[in-house]
PDB file of C-alpha atoms in Angstrom:
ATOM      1  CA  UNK A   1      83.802 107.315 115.678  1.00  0.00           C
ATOM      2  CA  UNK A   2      80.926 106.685 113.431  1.00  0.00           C
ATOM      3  CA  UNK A   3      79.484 102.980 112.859  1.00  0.00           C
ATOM      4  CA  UNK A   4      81.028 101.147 110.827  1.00  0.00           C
ATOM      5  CA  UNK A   5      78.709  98.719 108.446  1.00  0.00           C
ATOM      6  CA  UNK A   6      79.302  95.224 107.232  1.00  0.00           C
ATOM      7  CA  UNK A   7      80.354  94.519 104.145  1.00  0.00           C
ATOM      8  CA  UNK A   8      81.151  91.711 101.794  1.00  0.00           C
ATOM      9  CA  UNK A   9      83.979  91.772  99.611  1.00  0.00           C
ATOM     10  CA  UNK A  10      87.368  90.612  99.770  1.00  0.00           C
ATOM     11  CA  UNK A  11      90.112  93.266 101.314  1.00  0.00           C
ATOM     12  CA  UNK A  12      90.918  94.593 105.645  1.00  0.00           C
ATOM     13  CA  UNK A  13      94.433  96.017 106.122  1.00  0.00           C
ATOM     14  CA  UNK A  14      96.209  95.229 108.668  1.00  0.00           C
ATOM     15  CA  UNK A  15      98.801  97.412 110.496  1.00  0.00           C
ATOM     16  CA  UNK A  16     101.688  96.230 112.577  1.00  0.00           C
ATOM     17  CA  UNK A  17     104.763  98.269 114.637  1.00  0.00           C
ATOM     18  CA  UNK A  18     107.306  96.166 116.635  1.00  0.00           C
ATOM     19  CA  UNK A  19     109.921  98.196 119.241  1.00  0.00           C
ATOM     20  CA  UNK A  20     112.862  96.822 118.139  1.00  0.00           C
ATOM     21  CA  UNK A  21     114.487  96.353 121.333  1.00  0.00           C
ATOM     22  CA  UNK A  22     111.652  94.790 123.252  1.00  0.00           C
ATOM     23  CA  UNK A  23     109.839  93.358 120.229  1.00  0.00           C
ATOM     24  CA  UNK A  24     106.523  94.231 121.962  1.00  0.00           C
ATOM     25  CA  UNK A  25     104.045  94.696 119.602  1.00  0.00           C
ATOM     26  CA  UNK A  26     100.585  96.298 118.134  1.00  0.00           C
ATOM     27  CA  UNK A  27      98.522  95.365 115.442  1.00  0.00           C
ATOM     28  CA  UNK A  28      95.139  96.825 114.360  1.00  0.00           C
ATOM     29  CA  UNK A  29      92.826  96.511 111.250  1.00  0.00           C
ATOM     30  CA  UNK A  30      91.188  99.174 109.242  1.00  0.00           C
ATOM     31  CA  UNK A  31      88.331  98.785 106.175  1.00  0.00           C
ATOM     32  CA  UNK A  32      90.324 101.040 104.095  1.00  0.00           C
ATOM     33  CA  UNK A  33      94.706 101.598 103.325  1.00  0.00           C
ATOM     34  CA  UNK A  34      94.940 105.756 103.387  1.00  0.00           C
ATOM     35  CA  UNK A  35      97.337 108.239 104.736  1.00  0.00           C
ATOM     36  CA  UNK A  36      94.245 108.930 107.339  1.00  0.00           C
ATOM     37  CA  UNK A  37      94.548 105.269 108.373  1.00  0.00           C
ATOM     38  CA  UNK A  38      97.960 105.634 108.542  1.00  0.00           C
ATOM     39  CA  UNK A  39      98.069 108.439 110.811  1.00  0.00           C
ATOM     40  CA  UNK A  40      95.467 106.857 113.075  1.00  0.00           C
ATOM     41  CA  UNK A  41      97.512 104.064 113.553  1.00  0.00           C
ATOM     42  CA  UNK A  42     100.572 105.956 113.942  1.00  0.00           C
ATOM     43  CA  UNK A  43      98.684 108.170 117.102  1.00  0.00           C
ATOM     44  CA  UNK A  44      97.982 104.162 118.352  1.00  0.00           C
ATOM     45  CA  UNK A  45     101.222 103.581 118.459  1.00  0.00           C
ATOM     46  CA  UNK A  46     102.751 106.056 120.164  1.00  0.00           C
ATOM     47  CA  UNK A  47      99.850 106.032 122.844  1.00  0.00           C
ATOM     48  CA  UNK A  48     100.344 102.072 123.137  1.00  0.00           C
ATOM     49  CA  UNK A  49     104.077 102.376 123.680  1.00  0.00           C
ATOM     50  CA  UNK A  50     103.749 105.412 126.344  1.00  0.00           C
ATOM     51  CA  UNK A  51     101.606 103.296 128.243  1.00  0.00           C
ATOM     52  CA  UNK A  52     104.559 100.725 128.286  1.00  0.00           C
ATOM     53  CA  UNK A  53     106.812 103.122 128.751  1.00  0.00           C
ATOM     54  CA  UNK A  54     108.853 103.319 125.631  1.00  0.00           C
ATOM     55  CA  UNK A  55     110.148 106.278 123.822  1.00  0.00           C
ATOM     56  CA  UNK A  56     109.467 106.301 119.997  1.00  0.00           C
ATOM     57  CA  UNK A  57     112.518 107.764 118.616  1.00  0.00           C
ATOM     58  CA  UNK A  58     111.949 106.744 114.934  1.00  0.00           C
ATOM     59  CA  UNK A  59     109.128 105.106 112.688  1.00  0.00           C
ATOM     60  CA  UNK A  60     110.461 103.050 109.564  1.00  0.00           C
ATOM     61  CA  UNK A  61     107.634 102.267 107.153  1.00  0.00           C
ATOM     62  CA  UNK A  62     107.784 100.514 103.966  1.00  0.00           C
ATOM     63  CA  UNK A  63     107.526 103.596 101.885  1.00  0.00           C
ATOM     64  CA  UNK A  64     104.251 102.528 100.664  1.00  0.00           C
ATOM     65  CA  UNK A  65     101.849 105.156  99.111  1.00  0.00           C
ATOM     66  CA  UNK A  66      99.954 105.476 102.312  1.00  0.00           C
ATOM     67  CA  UNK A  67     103.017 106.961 104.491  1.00  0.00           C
ATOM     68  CA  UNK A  68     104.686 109.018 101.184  1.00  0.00           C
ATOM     69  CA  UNK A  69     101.203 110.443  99.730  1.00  0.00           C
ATOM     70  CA  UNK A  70     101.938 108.847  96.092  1.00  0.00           C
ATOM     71  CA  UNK A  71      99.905 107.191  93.917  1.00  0.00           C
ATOM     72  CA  UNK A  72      97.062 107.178  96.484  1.00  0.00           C
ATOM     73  CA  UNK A  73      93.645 106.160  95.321  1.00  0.00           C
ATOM     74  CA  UNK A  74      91.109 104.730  98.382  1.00  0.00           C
ATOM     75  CA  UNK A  75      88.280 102.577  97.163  1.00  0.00           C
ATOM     76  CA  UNK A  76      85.722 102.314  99.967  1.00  0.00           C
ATOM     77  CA  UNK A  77      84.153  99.190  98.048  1.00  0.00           C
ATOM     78  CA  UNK A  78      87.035  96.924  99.701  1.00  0.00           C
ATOM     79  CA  UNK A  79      85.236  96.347 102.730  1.00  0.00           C
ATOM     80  CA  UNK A  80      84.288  93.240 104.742  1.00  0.00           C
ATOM     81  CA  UNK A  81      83.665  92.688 108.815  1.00  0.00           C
ATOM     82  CA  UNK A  82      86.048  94.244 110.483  1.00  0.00           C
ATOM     83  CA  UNK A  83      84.881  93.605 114.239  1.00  0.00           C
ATOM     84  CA  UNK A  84      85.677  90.201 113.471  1.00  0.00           C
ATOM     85  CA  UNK A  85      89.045  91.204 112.181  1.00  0.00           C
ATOM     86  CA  UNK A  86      90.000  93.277 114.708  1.00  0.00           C
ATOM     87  CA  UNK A  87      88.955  90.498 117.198  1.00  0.00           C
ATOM     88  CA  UNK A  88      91.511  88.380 115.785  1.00  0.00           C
ATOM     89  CA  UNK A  89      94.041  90.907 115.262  1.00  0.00           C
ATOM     90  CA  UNK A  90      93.996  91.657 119.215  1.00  0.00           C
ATOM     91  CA  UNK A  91      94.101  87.915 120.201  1.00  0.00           C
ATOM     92  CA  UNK A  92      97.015  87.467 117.887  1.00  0.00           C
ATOM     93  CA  UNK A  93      98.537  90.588 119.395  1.00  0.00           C
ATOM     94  CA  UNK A  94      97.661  89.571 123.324  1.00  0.00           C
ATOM     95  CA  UNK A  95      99.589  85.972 122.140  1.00  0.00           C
ATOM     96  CA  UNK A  96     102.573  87.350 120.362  1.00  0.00           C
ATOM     97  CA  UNK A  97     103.654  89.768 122.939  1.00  0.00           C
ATOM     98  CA  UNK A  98     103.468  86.856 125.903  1.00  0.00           C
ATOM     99  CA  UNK A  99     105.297  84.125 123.573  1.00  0.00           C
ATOM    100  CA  UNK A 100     108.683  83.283 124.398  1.00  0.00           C
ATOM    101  CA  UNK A 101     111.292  84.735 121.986  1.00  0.00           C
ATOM    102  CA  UNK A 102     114.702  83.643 121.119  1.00  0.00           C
ATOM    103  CA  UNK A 103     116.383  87.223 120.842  1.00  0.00           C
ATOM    104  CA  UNK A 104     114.919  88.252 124.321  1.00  0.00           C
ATOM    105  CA  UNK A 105     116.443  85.013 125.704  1.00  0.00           C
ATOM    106  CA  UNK A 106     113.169  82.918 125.690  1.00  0.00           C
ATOM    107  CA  UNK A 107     111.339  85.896 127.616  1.00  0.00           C
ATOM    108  CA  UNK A 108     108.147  87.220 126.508  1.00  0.00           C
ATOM    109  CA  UNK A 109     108.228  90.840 125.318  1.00  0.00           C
ATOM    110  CA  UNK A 110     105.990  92.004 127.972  1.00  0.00           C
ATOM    111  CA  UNK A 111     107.926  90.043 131.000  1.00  0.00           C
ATOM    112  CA  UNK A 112     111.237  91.240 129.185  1.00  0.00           C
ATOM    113  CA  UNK A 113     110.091  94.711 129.776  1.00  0.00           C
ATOM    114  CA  UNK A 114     109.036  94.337 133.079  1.00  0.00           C
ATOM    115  CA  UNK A 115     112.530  92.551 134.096  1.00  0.00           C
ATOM    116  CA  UNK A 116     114.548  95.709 132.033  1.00  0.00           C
ATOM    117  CA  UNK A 117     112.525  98.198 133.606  1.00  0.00           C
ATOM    118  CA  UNK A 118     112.856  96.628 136.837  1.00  0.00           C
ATOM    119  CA  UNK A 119     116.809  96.571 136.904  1.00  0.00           C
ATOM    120  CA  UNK A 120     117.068 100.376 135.401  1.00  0.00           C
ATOM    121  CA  UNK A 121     114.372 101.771 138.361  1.00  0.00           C
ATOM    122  CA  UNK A 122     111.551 102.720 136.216  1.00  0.00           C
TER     123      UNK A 122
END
């Protein structure tokens, strides 16, 4: 991947997919909302969850232009620093996937997994 400059304006866009059933999540940040974007994320994702061992059966988006192709316009002024971003984005991530939640009975996501994969031999 090329370098990627610092800018100063006002707009990063943030990504987010959460399994459902173990609510383990991923989050990254990109200078620019585009179906390219999109599909980088997307090949994230399912790389992220193989490594945890999770099939991805079905992706629900918000139908926003950048995962249906309409309307799109990219404006590569909208930048700002997104090492920082990112930073921030993967500390968040690191915290919410080891924070207790009440659906998984107070488990994190990660130790959930590890306890359900445990009892089912994987």
């Amino acid at each position: 991947m090329s370098q990627i400059k610092n800018y100063q304006t006002s707009k990063l866009y943030q990504f987010t997919a959460i399994d459902t059933f173990s609510r383990l999540r991923i989050l990254e940040g990109y200078l620019e909302q585009s179906t390219y974007t999109a599909w980088l994320f997307l090949v994230q994702v399912l790389s992220f969850y193989k490594t945890h061992v999770i099939e991805v059966k079905m992706v629900q988006t918000d139908n926003g232009p950048i995962f249906t192709n309409r309307f799109l316009t990219t404006n590569q002024d909208k930048l700002t620093d997104i090492g920082s971003f990112k930073q921030r984005l993967k500390a968040h991530q690191k915290r919410s996937n080891s924070r207790g939640m009440r659906p998984l009975f107070y488990l994190s996501p990660l130790e959930f997994l590890q306890i359900y994969f445990w009892l089912h031999g994987r």
